[in-house]
Every structure is written in structure tokens, then in C-alpha cells.
mmCIF file of C-alpha atoms and ligand atoms in Angstrom:
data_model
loop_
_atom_site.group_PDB
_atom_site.id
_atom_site.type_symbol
_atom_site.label_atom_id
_atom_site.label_comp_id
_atom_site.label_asym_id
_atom_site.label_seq_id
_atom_site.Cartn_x
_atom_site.Cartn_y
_atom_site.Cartn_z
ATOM 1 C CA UNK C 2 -12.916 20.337 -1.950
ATOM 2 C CA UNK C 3 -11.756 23.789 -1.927
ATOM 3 C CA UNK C 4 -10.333 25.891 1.150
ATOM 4 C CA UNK C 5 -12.945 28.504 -0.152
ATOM 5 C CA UNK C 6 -15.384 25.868 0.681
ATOM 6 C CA UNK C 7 -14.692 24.503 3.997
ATOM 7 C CA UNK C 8 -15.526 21.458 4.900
ATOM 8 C CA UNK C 9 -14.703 19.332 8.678
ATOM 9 C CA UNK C 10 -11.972 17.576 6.824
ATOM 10 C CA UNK C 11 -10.179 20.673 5.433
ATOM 11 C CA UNK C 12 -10.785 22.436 8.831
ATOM 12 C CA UNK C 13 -8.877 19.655 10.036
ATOM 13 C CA UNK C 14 -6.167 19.547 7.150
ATOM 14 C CA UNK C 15 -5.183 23.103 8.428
ATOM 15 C CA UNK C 16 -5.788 22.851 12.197
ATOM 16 C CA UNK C 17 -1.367 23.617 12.438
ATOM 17 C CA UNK C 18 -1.754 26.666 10.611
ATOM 18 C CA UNK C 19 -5.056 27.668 12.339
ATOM 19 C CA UNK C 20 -3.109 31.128 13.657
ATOM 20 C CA UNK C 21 -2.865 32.549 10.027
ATOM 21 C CA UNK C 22 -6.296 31.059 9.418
ATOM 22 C CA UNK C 23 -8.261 32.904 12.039
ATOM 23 C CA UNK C 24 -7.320 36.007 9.980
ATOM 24 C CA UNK C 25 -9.782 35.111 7.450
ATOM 25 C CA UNK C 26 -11.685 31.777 7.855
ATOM 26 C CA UNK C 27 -9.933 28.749 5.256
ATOM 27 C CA UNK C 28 -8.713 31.708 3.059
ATOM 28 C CA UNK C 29 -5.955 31.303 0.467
ATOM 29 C CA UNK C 30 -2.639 30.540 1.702
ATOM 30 C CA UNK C 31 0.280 32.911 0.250
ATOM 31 C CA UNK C 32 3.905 31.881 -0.152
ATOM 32 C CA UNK C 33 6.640 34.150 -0.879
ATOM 33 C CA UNK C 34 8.826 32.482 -3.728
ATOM 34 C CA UNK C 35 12.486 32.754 -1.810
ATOM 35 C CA UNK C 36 11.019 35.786 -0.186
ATOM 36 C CA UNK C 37 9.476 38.624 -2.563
ATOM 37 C CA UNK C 38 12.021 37.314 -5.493
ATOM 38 C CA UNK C 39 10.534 39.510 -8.030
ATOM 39 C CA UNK C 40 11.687 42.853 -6.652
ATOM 40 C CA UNK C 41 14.975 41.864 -4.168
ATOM 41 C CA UNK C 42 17.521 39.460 -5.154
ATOM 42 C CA UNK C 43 16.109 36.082 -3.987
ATOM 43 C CA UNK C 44 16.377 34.379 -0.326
ATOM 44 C CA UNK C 45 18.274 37.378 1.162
ATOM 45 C CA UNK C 46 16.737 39.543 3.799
ATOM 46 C CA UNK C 47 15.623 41.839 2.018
ATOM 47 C CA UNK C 48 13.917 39.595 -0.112
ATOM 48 C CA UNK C 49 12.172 38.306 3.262
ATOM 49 C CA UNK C 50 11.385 41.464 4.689
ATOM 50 C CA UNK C 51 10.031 42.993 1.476
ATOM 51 C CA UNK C 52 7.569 39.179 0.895
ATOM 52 C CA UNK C 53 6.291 40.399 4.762
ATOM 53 C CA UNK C 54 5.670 43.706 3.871
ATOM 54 C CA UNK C 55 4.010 42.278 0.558
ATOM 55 C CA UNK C 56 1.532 40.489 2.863
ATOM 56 C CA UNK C 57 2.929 36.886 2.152
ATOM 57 C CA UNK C 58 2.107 34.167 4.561
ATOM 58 C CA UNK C 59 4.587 32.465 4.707
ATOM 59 C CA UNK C 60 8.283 33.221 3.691
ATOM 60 C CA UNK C 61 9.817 30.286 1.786
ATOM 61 C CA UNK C 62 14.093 29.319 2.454
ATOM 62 C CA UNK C 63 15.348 27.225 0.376
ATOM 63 C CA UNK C 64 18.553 25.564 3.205
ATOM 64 C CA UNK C 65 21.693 24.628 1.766
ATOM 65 C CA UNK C 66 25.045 23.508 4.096
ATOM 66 C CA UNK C 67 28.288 25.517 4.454
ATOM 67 C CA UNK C 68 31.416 23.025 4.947
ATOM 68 C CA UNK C 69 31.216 24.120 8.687
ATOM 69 C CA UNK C 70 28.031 22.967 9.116
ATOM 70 C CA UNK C 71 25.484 26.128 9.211
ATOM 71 C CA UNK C 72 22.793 25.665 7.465
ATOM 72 C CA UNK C 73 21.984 28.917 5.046
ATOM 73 C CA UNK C 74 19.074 30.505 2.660
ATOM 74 C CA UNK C 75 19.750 29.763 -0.908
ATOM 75 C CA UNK C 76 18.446 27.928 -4.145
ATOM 76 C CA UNK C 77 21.649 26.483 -5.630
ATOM 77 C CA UNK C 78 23.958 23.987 -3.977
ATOM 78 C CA UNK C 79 26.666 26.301 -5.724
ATOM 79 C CA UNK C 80 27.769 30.289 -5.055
ATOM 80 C CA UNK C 81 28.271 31.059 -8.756
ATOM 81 C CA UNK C 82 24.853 32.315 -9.986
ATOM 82 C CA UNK C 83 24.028 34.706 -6.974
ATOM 83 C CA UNK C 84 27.132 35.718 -5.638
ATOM 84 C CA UNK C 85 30.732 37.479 -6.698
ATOM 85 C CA UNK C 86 32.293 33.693 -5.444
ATOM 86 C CA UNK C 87 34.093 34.106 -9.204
ATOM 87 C CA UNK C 88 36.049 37.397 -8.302
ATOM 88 C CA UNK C 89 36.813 36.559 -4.852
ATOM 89 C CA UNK C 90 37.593 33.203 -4.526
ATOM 90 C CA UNK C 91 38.721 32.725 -8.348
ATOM 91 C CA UNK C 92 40.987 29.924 -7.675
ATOM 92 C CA UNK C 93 38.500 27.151 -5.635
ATOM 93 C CA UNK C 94 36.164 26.374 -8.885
ATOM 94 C CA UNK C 95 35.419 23.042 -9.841
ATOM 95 C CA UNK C 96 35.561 22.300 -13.387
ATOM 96 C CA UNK C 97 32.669 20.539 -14.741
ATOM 97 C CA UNK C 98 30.942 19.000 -17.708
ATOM 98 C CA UNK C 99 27.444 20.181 -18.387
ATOM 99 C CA UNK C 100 26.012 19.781 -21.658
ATOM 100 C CA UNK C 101 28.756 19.137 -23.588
ATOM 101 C CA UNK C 102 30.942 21.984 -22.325
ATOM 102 C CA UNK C 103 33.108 22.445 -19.239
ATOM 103 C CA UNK C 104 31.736 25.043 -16.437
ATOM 104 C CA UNK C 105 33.561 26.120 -13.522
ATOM 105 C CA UNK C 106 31.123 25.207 -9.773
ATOM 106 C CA UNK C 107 32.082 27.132 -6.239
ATOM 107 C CA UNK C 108 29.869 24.421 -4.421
ATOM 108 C CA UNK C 109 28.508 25.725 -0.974
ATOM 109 C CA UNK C 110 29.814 22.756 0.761
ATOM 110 C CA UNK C 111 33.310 23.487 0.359
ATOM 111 C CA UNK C 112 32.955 27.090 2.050
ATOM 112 C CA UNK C 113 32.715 28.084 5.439
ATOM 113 C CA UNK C 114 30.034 30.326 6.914
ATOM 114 C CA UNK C 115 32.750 33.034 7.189
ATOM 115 C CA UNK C 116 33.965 32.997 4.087
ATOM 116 C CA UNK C 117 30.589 32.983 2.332
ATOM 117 C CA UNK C 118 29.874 36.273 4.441
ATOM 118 C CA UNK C 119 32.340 38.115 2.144
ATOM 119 C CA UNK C 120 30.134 37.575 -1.096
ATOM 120 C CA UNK C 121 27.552 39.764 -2.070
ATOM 121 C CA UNK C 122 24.565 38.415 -2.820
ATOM 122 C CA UNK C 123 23.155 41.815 -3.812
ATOM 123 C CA UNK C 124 24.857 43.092 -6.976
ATOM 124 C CA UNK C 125 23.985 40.156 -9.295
ATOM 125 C CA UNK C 126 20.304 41.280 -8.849
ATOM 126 C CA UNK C 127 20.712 45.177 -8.580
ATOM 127 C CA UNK C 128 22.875 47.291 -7.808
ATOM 128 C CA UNK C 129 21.087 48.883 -5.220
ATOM 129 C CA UNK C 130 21.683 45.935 -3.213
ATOM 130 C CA UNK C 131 25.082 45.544 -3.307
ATOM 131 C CA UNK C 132 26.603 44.450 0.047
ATOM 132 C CA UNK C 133 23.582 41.983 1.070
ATOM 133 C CA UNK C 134 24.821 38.758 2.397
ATOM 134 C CA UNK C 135 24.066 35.281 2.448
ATOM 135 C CA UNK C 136 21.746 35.087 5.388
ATOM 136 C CA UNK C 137 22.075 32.229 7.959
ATOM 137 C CA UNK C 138 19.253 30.313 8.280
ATOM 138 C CA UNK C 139 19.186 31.355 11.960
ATOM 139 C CA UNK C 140 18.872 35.105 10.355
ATOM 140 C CA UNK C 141 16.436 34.867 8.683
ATOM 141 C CA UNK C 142 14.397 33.319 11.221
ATOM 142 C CA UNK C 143 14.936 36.052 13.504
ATOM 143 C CA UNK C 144 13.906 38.393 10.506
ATOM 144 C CA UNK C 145 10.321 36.418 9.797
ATOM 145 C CA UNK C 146 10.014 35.552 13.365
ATOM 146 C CA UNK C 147 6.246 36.787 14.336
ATOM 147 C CA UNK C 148 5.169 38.207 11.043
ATOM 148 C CA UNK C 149 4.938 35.522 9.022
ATOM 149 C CA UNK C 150 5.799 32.025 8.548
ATOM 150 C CA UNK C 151 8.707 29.665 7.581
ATOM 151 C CA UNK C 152 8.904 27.585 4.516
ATOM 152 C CA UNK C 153 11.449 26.031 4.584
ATOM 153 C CA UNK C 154 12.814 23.402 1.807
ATOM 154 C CA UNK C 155 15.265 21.024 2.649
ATOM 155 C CA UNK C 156 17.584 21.235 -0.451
ATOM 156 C CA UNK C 157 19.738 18.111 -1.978
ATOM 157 C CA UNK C 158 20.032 16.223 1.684
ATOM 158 C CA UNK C 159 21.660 13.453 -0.557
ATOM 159 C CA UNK C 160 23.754 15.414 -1.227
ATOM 160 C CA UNK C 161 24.999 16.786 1.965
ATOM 161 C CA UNK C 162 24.376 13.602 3.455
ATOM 162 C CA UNK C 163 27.555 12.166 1.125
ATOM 163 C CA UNK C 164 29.368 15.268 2.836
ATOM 164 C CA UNK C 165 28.785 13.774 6.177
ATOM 165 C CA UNK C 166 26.094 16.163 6.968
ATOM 166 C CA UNK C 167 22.523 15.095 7.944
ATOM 167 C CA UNK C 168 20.272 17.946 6.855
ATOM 168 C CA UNK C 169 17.012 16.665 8.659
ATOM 169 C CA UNK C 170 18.855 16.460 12.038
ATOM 170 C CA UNK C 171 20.283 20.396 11.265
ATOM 171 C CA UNK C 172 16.680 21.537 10.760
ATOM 172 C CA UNK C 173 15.479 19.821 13.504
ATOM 173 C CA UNK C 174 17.910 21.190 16.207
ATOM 174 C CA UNK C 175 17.348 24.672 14.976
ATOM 175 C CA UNK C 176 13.812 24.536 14.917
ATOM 176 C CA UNK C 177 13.893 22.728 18.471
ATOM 177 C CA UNK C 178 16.656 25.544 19.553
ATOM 178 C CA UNK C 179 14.044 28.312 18.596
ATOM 179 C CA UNK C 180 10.983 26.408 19.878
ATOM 180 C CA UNK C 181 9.270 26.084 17.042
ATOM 181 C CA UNK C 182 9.764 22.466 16.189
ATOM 182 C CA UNK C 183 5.932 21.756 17.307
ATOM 183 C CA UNK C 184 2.652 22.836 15.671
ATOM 184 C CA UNK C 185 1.560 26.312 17.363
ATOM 185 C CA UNK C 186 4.640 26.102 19.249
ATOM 186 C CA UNK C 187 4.400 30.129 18.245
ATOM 187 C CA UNK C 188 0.775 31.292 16.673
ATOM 188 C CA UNK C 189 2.420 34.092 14.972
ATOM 189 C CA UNK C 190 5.024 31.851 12.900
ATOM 190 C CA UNK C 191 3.369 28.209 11.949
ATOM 191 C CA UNK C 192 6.250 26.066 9.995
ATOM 192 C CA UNK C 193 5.808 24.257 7.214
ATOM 193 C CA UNK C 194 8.440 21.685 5.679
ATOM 194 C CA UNK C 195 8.705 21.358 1.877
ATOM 195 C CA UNK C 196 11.315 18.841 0.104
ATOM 196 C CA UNK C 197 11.364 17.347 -3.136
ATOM 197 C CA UNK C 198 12.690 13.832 -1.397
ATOM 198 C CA UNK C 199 10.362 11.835 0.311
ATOM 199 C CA UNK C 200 13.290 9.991 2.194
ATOM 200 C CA UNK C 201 13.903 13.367 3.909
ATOM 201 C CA UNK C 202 10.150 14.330 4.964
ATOM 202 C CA UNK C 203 10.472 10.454 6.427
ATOM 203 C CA UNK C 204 13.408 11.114 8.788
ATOM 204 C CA UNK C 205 11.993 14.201 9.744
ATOM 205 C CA UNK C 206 9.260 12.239 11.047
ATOM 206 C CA UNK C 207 11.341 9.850 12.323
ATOM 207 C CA UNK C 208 13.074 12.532 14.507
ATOM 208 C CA UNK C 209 9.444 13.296 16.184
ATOM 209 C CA UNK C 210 8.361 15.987 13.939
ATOM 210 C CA UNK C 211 4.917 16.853 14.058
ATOM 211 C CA UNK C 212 4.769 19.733 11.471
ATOM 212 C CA UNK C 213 3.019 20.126 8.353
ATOM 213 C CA UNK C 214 4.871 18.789 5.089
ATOM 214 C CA UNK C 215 4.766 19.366 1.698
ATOM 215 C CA UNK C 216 6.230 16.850 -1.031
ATOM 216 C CA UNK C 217 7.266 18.493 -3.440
ATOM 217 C CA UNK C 218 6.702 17.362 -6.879
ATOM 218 C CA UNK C 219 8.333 18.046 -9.961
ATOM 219 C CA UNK C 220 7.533 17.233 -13.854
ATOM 220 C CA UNK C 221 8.786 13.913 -15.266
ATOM 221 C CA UNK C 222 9.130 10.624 -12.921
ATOM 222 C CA UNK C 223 7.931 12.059 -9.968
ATOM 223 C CA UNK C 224 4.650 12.463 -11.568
ATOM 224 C CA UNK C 225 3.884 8.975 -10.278
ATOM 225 C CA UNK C 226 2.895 10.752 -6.689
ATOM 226 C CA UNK C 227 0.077 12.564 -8.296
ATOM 227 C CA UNK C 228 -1.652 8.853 -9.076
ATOM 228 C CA UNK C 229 -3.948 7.932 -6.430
ATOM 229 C CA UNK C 230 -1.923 5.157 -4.873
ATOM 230 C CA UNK C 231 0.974 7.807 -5.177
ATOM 231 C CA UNK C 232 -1.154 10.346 -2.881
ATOM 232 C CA UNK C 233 -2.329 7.975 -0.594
ATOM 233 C CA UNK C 234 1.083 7.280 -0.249
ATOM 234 C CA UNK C 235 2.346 10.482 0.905
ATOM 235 C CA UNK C 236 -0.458 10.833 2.986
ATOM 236 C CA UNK C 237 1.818 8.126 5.273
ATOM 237 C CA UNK C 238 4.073 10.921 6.231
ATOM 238 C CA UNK C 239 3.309 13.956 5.054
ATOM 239 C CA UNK C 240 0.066 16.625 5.265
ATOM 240 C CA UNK C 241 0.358 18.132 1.639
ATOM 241 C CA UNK C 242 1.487 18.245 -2.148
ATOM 242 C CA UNK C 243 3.719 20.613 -3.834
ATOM 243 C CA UNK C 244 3.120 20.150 -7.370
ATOM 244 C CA UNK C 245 4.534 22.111 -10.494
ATOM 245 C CA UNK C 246 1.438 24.520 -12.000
ATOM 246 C CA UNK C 247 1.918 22.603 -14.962
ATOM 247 C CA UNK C 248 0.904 19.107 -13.977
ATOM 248 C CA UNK C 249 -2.050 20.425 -12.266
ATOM 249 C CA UNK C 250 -3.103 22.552 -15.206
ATOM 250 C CA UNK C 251 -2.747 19.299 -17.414
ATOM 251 C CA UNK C 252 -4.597 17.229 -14.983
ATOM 252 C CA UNK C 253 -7.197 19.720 -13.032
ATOM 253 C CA UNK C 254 -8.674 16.826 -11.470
ATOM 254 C CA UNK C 255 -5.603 15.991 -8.821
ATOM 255 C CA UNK C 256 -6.626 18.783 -6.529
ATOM 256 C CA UNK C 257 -9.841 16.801 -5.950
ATOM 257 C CA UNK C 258 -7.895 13.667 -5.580
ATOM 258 C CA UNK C 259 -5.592 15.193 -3.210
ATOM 259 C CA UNK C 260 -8.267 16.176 -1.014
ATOM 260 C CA UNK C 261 -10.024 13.142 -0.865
ATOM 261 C CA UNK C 262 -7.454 11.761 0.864
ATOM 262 C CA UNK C 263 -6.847 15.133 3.261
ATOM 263 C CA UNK C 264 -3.795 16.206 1.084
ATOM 264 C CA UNK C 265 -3.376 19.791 0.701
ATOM 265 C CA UNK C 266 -2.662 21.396 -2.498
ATOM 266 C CA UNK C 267 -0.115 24.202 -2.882
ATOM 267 C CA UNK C 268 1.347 24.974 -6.660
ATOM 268 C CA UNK C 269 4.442 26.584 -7.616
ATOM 269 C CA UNK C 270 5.828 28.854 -8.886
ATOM 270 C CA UNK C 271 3.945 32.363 -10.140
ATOM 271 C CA UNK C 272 5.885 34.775 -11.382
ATOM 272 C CA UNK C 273 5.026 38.160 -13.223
ATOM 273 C CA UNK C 274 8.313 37.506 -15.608
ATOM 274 C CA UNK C 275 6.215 34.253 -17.532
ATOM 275 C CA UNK C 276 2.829 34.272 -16.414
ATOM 276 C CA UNK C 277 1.776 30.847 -17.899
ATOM 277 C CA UNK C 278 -0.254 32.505 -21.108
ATOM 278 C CA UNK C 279 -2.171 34.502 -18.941
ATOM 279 C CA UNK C 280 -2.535 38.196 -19.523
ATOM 280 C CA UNK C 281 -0.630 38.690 -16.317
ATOM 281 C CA UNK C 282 0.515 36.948 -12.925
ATOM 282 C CA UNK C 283 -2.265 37.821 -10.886
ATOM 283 C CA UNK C 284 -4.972 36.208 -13.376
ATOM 284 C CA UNK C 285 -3.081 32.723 -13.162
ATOM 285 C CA UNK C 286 -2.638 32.857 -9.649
ATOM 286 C CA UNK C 287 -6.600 33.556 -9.370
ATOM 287 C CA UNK C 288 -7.084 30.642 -11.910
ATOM 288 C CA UNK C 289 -5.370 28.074 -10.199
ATOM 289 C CA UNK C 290 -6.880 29.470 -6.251
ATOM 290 C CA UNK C 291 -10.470 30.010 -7.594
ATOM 291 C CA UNK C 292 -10.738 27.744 -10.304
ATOM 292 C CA UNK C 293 -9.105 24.702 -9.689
ATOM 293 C CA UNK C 294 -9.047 25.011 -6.046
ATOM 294 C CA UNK C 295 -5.690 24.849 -4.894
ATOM 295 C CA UNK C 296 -5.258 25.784 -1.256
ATOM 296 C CA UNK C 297 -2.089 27.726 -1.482
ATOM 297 C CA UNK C 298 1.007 29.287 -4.005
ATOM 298 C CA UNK C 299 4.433 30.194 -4.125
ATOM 299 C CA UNK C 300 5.010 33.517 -6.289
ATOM 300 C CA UNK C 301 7.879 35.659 -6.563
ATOM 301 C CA UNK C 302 5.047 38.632 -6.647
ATOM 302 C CA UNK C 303 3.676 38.515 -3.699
ATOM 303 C CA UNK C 304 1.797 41.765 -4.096
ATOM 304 C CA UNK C 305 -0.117 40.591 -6.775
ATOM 305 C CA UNK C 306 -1.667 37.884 -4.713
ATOM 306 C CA UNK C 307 -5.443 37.924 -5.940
ATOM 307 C CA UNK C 308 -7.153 38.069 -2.168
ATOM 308 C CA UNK C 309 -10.681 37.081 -1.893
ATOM 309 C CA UNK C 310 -13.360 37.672 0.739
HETATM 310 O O1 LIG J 429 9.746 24.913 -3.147
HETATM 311 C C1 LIG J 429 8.778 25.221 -4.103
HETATM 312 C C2 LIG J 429 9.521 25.654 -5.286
HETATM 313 O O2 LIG J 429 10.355 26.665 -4.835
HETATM 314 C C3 LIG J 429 10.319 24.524 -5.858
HETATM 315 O O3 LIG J 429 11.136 24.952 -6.845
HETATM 316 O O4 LIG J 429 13.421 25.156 -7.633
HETATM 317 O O5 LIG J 429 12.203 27.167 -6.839
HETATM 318 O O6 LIG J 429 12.983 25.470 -5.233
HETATM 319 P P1 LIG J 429 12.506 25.714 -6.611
HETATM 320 CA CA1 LIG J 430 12.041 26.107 -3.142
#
């Protein structure tokens, strides 16, 4: 069963995004990778603003916590990859072992939101951007806010949890401070939830969200959830899957299974920079949309989207 195919049950399956839909009747769902990620150094504004411009959506966060308690857009639960953390705070690494070797670790938790609004987040990327900052979650909401919609992941809540934070409830209160904690609380900016841990999609639930979910799923154990006692199981609390493109290119026939029991499907991740042994990013993406009927896909090129009538 294929969004390009609509059927009651997938009418259903997408009633909470329905806003988006109208624009073009069950068409293709586009997901800006950590904004347009490709072109703008990833889950900064400009990234955002650049995905909306692109066309995207919805605009994807990935939410870590500061050690005041703000919740913020980045992939890493550490500073060092994206940031200047090195130069400007070079004395509160951690040293750890990875692989053998020791590595020094500037762990978001252990900054505050004003000291992380010193780094640039720019540079690393281009230098054209130099200067662009970490952006609050809050940010970047106001910066997608009625042109497209929020994806936001809920990063390592284990994590944070052993930090004293609770993730779930920090989403919750800021999407219930913006008013957009129920579905079509806002028809121009639907909100979808995406984590890789089940537990966390489950409290959100248990705090009396109604949104759309996503479990993500990654290669190696997790594969279990593609199994069809695994789906039916996430089908208990959430309204989608978020597999890797791999495991859906080795085993086509899980979008069908995932429908059948009113799962979406939604892939990840395209990008132009390794386009899967395609000759280029927007031939995979069209694969895996037209082909084996996935509903939706985060790229980091969102301009290369393959769009359909
Ligand atoms: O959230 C979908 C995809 O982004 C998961 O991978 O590591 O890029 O967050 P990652
Ligand atoms: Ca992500």
C-alpha cells in the first residue's frame, strides 16, 4: 500500500498531517535531514531556513540537553565535532577511550545554554557561516513555525535521564507552551516525534500525547522491529517506522508489512555525498518513494526531492 495509491486506511494513517496533505492529495512526504544539511552546516538556522526554502516538509531537530536544562538542535550529545568547544573551552574535555585510543569529549550536558552561545557552529562547515550559533530548540521553532513542520528526535533520553533530566517531559512542556502539543493544533506546522528508543515514544504517550511517532530503527538488533510481531508491536504506541534505507532495500517487502498493520514508512537518510550506488541522490530517493513505496524521507538535499504528480 503506497501513499501514491491511497487507500481508506492510509487516508487514515495521515489524517494528523492532513494540512500538508491537502497540498497534493497522499503525496510524498519530504524531510529535511537536520535542516538542508547538504548546503548549511547541519541543525542551525540556516540549515532550517534554507530545508524551507528547499521545499522540505518537514524540518527535522535532532534535541539534545544543556546542563541548565534547555533543550537545543544538535546530532551529537558532545560540542566537539560542530563547534570551536576545543579553542574556547580547552580545559573542560573529558578524556576517553574509543577504539583503542584516548579522545578528548566536551559533552553538552556539562554546558550551560550561555556558554554554548559563544561557539560557532558555522566555521566547521564553511566559512561563510562563521558566527552561527547553536539554536535553542525554542528558536528554531519560531524559525519553522508556519512554513513547515517539526521533526523532532528525542536524542539519548537515557542518557539525560542519568543527568536528572527527563527529556519526554522537556518536549512536552515546550510543545504544550507553543500549542502545538495536539494534532492540527496549528495546520501550517503538524509535529511529528521520531526516537530511536521505544521507552521514550511510551512516556510520551504516557504524558497524553496524541502526535504522530516514528520509531526509529537502526541496523543490527533493532532489526527485530521490522518482524511482523515487531511492527505490530509498535503499532501499540506509535503511528510509523523509521527504518535505515538499507534494511528496507535488503528486505523490500517490510513496507507492505508495515502497512498492513497502518504503520507508516519513512527511510533515512539520502544524501548527494553517497548516493547508495545510484547514479545520483535524486534517483535513490525516487527508487525507494516510487518503487518500494515508502511514504516519506529524510535527505540532506532537499532540493533534489524527486516530486511527482
Ligand atoms: O532521525 C532520522 C535520522 O536522522 C536518524 O539518524 O543519526 O542522523 O539522527 P541520525
Ligand atoms: Ca535524526
Amino acid at each position: 500500500m503506497s501513499l501514491s495509491h491511497p487507500t481508506r486506511r492510509s487516508v487514515v494513517r495521515w489524517a494528523a498531517v492532513a494540512p500538508l496533505m491537502a497540498r497534493g492529495a497522499q503525496r510524498k512526504i519530504l524531510i529535511a535531514h537536520r535542516g538542508a544539511s547538504a548546503y548549511a552546516p547541519e541543525n542551525t538556522l540556516p540549515a532550517y531556513r534554507l530545508a524551507i526554502e528547499q521545499g522540505a516538509d518537514f524540518v527535522e531537530q535532532d534535541l539534545q540537553i544543556t546542563r541548565d536544562g534547555v533543550l537545543v538542535c544538535l546530532h551529537d550529545v558532545t560540542l566537539e565535532r560542530t563547534t570551536d568547544v576545543a579553542r574556547v573551552f580547552p580545559d573542560r574535555a573529558r578524556t576517553e577511550s574509543a577504539g583503542g585510543q584516548s579522545v578528548r569529549r566536551w559533552p553538552v550536558v556539562e554546558f550551560t545554554m550561555e556558554e554554548i552561545q559563544r561557539l560557532d557552529a558555522g566555521s566547521w562547515f564553511d566559512e561563510r557561516f562563521r558566527g552561527t550559533r547553536i539554536p535553542s530548540w525554542q528558536q528554531a521553532i519560531d524559525a519553522i513555525r508556519g512554513k513547515a513542520g517539526l521533526y523532532p528526535e528525542l536524542k539519548a533520553p537515557e542518557l539525560y535521564e542519568r543527568h536528572g533530566f527527563r527529556m519526554e517531559e522537556l518536549v512536552w512542556e515546550t510543545l504544550r507552551r507553543n500549542r502545538l502539543h495536539e494534532p492540527g493544533a496549528d495546520p501550517k506546522t503538524p509535529v511529528i516525534l521520531q526516537s530511536f528508543s521505544a521507552e521514550a515514544l511510551k512516556r510520551m504517550r504516557a504524558l497524553g500525547c496524541k502526535l504522530p511517532m516514528t520509531m526509529l530503527v537502526r541496523r543490527g538488533e533493532q532489526r527485530r522491529w521490522l518482524t511482523p510481531e515487531g511492527l505490530r508491536e509498535i503499532k501499540s504506541f506509535a503511528t510509523g517506522i523509521g527504518p535505515d534505507k538499507t534494511l528496507i532495500r535488503e528486505d523490500p517487502g517490510v513496507v507492505a508489512r508495515a502497512h498492513e498493520v497502518g504503520l507508516t514508512v519513512t527511510a533515512y537518510t539520502f544524501r548527494s555525498a553517497d548516493p547508495g550506488g545510484f547514479p545520483d541522490v535524486r534517483a535513490e530517493m525516487a527508487h525507494y518513494l516510487y518503487k518500494l513505496g515508502v511514504d516519506a524521507l529524510f535527505t540532506d538535499n532537499p532540493d533534489q526531492f524527486p516530486r511527482r504528480p
